PDB file of C-alpha atoms in Angstrom:
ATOM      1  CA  UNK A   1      46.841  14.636  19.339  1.00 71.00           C
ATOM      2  CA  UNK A   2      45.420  17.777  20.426  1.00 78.00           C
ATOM      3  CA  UNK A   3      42.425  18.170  22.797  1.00 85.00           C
ATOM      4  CA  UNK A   4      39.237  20.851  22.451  1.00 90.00           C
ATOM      5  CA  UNK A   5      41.282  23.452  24.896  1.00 90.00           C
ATOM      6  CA  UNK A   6      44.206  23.098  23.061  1.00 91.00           C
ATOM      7  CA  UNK A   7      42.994  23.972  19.508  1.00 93.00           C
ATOM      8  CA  UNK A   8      42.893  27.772  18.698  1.00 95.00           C
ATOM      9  CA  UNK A   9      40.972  29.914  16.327  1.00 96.00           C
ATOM     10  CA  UNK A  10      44.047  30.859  13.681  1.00 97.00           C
ATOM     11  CA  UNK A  11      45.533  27.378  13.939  1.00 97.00           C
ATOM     12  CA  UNK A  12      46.879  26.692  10.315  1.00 97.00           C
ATOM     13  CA  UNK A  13      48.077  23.553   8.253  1.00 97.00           C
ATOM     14  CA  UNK A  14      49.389  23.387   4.549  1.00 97.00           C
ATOM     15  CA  UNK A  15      50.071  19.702   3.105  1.00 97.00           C
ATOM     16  CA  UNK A  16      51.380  18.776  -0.989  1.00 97.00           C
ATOM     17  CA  UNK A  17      49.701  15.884  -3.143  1.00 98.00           C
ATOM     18  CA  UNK A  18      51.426  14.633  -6.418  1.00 98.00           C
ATOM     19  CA  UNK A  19      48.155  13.618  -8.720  1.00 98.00           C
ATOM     20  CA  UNK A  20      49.908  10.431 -10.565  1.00 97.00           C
ATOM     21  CA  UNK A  21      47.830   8.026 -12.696  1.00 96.00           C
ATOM     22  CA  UNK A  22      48.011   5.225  -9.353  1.00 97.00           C
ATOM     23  CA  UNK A  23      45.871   7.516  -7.236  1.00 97.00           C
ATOM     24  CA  UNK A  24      43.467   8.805 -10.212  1.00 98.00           C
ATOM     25  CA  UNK A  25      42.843   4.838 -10.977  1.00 97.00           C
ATOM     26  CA  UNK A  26      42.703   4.168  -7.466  1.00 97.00           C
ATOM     27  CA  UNK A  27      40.131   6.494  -6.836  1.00 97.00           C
ATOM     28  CA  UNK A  28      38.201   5.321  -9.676  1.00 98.00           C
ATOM     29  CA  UNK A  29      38.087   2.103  -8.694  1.00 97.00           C
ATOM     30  CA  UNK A  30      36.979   2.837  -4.814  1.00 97.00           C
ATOM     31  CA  UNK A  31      34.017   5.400  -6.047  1.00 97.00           C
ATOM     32  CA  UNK A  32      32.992   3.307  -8.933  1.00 98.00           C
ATOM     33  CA  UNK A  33      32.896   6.416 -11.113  1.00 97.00           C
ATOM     34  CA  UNK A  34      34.065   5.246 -14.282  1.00 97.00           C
ATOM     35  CA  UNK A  35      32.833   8.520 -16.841  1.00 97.00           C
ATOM     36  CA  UNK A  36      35.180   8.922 -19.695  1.00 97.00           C
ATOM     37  CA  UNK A  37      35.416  12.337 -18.740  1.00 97.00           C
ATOM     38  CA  UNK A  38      37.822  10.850 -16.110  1.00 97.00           C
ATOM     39  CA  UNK A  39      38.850   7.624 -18.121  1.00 97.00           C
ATOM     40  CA  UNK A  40      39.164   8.086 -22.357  1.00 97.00           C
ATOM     41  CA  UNK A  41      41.437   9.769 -23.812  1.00 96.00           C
ATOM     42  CA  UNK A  42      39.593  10.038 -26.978  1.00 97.00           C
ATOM     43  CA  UNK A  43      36.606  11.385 -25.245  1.00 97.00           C
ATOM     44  CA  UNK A  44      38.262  13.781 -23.026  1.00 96.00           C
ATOM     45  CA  UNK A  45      40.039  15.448 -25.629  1.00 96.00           C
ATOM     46  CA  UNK A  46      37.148  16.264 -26.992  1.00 96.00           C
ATOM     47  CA  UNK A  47      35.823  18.301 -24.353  1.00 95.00           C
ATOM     48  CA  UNK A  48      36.303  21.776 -23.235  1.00 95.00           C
ATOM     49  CA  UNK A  49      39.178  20.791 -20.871  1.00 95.00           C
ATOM     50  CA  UNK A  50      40.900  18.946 -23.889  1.00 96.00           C
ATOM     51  CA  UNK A  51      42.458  15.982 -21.587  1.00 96.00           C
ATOM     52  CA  UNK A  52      40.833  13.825 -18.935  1.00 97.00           C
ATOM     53  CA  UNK A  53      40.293  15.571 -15.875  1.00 98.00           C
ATOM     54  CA  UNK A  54      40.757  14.693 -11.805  1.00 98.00           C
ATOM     55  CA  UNK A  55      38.106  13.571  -9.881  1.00 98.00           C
ATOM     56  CA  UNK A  56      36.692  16.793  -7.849  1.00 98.00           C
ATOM     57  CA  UNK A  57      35.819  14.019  -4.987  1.00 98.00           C
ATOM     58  CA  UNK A  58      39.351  12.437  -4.740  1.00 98.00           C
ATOM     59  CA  UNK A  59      40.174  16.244  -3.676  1.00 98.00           C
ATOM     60  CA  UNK A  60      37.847  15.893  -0.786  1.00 98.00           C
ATOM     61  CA  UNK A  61      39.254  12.672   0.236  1.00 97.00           C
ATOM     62  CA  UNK A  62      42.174  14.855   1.352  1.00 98.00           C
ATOM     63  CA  UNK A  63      39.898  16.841   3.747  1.00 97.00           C
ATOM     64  CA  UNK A  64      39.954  13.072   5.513  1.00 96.00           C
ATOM     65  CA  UNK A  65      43.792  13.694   5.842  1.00 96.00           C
ATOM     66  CA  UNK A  66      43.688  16.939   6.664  1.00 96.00           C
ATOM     67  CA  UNK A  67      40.703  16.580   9.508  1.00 96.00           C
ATOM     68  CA  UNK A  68      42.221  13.088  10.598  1.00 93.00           C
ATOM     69  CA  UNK A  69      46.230  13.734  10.737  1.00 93.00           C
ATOM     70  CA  UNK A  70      46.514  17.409  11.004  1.00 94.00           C
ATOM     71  CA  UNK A  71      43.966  20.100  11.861  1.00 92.00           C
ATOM     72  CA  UNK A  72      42.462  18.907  14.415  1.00 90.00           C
ATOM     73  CA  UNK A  73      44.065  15.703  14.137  1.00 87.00           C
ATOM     74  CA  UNK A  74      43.488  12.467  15.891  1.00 80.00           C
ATOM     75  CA  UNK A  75      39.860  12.215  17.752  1.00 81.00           C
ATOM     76  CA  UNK A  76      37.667  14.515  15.675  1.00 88.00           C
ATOM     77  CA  UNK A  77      34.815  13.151  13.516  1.00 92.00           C
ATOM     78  CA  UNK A  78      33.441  15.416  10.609  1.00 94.00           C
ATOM     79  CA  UNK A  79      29.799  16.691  10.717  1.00 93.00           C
ATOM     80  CA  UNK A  80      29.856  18.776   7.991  1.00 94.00           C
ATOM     81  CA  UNK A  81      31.506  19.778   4.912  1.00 96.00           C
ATOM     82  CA  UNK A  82      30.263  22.330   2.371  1.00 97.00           C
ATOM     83  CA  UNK A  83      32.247  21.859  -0.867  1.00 97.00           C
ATOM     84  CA  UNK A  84      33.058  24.235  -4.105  1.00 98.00           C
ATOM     85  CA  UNK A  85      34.759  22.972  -6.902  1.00 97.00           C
ATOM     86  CA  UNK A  86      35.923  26.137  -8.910  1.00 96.00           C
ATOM     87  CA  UNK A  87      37.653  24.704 -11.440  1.00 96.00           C
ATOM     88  CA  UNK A  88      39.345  21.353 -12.859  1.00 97.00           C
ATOM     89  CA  UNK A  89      42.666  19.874 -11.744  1.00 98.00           C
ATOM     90  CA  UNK A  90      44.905  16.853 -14.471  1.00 97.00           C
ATOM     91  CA  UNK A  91      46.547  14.191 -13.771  1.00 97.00           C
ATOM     92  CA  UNK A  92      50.412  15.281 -13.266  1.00 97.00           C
ATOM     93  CA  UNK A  93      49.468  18.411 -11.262  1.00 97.00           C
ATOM     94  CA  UNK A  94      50.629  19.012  -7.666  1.00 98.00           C
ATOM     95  CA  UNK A  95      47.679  19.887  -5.034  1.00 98.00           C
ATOM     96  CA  UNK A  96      48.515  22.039  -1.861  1.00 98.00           C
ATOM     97  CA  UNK A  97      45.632  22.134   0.687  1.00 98.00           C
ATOM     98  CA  UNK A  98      45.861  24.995   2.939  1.00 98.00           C
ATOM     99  CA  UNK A  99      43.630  24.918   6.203  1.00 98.00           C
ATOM    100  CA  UNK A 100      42.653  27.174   8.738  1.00 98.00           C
ATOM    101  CA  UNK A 101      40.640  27.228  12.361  1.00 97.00           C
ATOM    102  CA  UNK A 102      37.632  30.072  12.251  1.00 96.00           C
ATOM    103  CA  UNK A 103      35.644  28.745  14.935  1.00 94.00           C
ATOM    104  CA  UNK A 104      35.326  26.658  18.277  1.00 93.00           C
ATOM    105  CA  UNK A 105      31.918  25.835  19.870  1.00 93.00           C
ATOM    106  CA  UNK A 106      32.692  24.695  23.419  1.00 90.00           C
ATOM    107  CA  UNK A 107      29.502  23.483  24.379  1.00 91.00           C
ATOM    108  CA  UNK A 108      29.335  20.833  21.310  1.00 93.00           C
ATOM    109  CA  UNK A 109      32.675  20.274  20.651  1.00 93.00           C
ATOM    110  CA  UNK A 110      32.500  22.024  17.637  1.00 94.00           C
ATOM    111  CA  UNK A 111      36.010  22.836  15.257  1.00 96.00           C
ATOM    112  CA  UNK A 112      35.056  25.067  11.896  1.00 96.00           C
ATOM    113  CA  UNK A 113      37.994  24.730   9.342  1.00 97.00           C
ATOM    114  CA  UNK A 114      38.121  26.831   5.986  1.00 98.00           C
ATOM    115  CA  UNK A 115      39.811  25.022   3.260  1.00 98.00           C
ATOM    116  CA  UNK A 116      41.387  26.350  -0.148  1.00 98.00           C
ATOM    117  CA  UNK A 117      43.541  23.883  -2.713  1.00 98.00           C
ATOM    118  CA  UNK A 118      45.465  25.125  -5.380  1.00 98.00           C
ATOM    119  CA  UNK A 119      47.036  23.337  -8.284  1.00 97.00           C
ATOM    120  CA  UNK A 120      50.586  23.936  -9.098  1.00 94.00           C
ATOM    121  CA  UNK A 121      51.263  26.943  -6.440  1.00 85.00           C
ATOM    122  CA  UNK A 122      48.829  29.430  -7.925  1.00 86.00           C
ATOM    123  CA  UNK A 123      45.638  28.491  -9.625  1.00 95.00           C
ATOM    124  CA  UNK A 124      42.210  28.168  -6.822  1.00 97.00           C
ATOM    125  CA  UNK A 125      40.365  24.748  -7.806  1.00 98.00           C
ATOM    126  CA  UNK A 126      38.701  24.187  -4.459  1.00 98.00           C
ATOM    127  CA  UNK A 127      37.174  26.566  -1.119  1.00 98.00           C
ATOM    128  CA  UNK A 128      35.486  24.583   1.585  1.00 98.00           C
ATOM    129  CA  UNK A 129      34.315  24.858   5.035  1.00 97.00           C
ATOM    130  CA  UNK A 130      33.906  21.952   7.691  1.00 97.00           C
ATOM    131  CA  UNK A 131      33.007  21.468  11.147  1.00 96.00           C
ATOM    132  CA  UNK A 132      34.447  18.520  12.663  1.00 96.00           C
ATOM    133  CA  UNK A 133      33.934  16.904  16.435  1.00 94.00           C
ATOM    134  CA  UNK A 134      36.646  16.517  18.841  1.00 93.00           C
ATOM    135  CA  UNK A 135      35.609  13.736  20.905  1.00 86.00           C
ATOM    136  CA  UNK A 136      38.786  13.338  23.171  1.00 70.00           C
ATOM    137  CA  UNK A 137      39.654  15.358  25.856  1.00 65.00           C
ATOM    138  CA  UNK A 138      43.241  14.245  28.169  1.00 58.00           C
ATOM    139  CA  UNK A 139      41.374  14.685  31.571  1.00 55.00           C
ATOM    140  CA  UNK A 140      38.020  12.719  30.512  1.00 47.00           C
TER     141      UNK A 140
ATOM    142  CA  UNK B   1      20.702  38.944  11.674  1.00 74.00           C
ATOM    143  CA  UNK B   2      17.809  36.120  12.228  1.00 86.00           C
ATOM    144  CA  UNK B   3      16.527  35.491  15.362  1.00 94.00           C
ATOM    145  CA  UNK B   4      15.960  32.227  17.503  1.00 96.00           C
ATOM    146  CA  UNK B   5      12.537  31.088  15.548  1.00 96.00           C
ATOM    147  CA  UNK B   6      14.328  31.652  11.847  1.00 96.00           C
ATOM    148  CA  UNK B   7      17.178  29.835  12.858  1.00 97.00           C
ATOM    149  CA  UNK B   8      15.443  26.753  14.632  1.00 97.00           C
ATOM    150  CA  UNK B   9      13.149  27.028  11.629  1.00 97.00           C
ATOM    151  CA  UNK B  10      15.977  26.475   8.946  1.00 96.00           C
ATOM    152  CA  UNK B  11      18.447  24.141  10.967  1.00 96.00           C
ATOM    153  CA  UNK B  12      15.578  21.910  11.929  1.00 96.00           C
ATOM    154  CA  UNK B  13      13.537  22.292   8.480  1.00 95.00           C
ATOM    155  CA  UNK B  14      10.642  22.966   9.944  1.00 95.00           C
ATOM    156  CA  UNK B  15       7.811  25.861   9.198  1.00 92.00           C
ATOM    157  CA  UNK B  16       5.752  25.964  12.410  1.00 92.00           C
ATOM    158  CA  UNK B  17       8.649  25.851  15.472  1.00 94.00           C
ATOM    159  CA  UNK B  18       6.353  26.904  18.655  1.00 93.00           C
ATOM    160  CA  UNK B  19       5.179  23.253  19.104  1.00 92.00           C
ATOM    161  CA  UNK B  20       8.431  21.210  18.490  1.00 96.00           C
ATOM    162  CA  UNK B  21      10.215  18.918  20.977  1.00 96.00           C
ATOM    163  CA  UNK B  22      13.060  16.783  20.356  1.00 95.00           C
ATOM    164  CA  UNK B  23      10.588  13.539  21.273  1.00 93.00           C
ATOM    165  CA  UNK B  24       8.306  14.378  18.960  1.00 93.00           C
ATOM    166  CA  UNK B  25      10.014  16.266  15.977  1.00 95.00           C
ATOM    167  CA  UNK B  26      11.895  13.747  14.078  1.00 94.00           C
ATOM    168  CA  UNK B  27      13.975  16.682  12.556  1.00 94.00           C
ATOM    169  CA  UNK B  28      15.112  17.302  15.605  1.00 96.00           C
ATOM    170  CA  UNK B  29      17.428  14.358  16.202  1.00 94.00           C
ATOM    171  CA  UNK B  30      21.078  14.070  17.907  1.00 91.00           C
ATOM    172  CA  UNK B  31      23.030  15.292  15.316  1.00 91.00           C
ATOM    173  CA  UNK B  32      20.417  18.348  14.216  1.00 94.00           C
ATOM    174  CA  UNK B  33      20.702  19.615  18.315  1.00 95.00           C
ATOM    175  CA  UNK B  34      24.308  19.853  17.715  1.00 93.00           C
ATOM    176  CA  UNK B  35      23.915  21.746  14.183  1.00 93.00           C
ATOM    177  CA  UNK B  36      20.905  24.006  16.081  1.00 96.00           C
ATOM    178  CA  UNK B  37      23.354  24.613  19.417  1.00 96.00           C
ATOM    179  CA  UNK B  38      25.890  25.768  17.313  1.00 94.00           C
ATOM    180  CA  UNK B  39      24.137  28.138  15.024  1.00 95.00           C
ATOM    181  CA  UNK B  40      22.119  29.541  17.855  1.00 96.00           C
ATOM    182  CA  UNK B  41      25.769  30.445  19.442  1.00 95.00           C
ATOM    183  CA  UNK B  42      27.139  31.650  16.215  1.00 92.00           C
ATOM    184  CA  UNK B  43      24.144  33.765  14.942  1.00 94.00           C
ATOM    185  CA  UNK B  44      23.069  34.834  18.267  1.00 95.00           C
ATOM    186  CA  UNK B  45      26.708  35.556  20.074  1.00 94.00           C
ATOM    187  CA  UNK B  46      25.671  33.902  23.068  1.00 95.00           C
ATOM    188  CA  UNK B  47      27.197  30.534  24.661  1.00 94.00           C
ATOM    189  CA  UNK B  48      25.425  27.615  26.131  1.00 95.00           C
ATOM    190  CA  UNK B  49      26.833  25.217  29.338  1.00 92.00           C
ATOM    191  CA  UNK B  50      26.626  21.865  28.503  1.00 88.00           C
ATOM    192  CA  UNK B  51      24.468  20.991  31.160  1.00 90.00           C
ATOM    193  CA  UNK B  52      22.018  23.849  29.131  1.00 94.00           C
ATOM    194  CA  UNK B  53      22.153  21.714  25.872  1.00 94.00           C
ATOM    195  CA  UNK B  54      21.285  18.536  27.866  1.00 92.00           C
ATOM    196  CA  UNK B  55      18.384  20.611  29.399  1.00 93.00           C
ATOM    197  CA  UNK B  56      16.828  21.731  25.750  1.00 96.00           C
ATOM    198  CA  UNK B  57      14.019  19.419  25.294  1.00 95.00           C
ATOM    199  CA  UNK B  58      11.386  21.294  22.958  1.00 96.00           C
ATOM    200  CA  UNK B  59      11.196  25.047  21.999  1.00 96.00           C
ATOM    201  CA  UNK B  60       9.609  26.565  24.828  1.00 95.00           C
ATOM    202  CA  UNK B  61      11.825  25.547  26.928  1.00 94.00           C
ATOM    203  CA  UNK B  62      14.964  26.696  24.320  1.00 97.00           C
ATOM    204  CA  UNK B  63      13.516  29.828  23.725  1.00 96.00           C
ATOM    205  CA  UNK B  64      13.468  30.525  27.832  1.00 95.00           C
ATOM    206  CA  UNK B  65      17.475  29.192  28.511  1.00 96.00           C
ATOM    207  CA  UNK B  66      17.980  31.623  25.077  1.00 96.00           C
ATOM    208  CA  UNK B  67      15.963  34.554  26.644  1.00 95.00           C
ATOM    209  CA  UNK B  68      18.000  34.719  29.775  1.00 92.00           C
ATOM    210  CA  UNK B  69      21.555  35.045  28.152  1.00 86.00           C
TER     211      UNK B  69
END
């Protein structure tokens, strides 16, 4: 667990998620959201993305992981998250989330990560930027 | 680059700014002071102590810990 003083603008983190059909129904199931878009078959393949597509919020359930086990990591709370979901991800696709410091506000506590997630090493489905908290410091 | 008034203005969500305090300005709550402390910093390249972000209280009294940075 790192502390404010510790963290430094530049600080990086990269981290891989497997989309299988477990975490898609899972994360139906948890939001509620039960569109067809996400759910038929028949219905999706109907649509402009001809097959059902991921849930854009599942990907920012992965900001949780990244804020919570690596960048900061440990005793930060997020404050704010501004999201943009370029395009669609499938069930079957591979996710990397790549994360980088930009920012430190000493005074407030204040971390500002820049997020990008690509599907399947190359195409850009996500850009996001977040300030999170870090509450603990080793000599408080 | 917007100065002190814009930028209390759009954090807080408020039109007239000269007459705010963080008693009486329900925008102005915990979590808003952080958001407003760090985009005063950011926009305005200066920093504040933490003792000076205790010591904000309305916009006055901002604008006078801003003015001698």
């Amino acid at each position: 667990m790192k502390n404010f003083s510790e963290i430094k603008v530049g600080d990086k983190t990269e981290f891989e998620v497997q989309i299988d059909e477990s975490i898609h129904k899972n994360f139906s199931s948890i939001s509620g959201d039960k569109s067809p878009i996400h759910l038929d078959d028949d219905f999706s393949s109907k649509t402009k993305f001809g097959k059902k597509i991921g849930y854009a919020f599942l990907l920012t359930s992965f900001l949780s992981r990244l804020y919570g086990e690596y960048l900061p990591g440990g005793s930060s709370i997020c404050v704010k998250q501004e999201s943009n979901f370029i395009k669609p991800f499938f069930i079957g696709d591979t996710i990397k989330i790549k994360a980088e410091v930009f920012n430190k506000i000493e005074s407030t506590k204040f971390v500002e990560i820049k997020s990008e997630m690509y599907r399947n090493q190359e195409e850009c489905i996500f850009k996001g930027k977040g300030i999170v908290q870090v509450l603990f410091e080793k000599n408080e | 680059m917007e100065n002190l008034k814009e930028i209390v203005s759009r954090v807080l969500e408020v039109k007239d700014v000269e007459n705010i305090s963080r008693e009486k300005t329900e925008e102005w709550d915990s979590f808003n002071h952080l958001m407003l402390v760090s985009e005063i910093e950011k926009n305005l390249g200066i920093k504040f102590t933490i003792e000076e972000v205790e010591k904000i209280k309305n916009y006055e009294n901002l604008k006078n810990i801003v003015s001698k940075k």
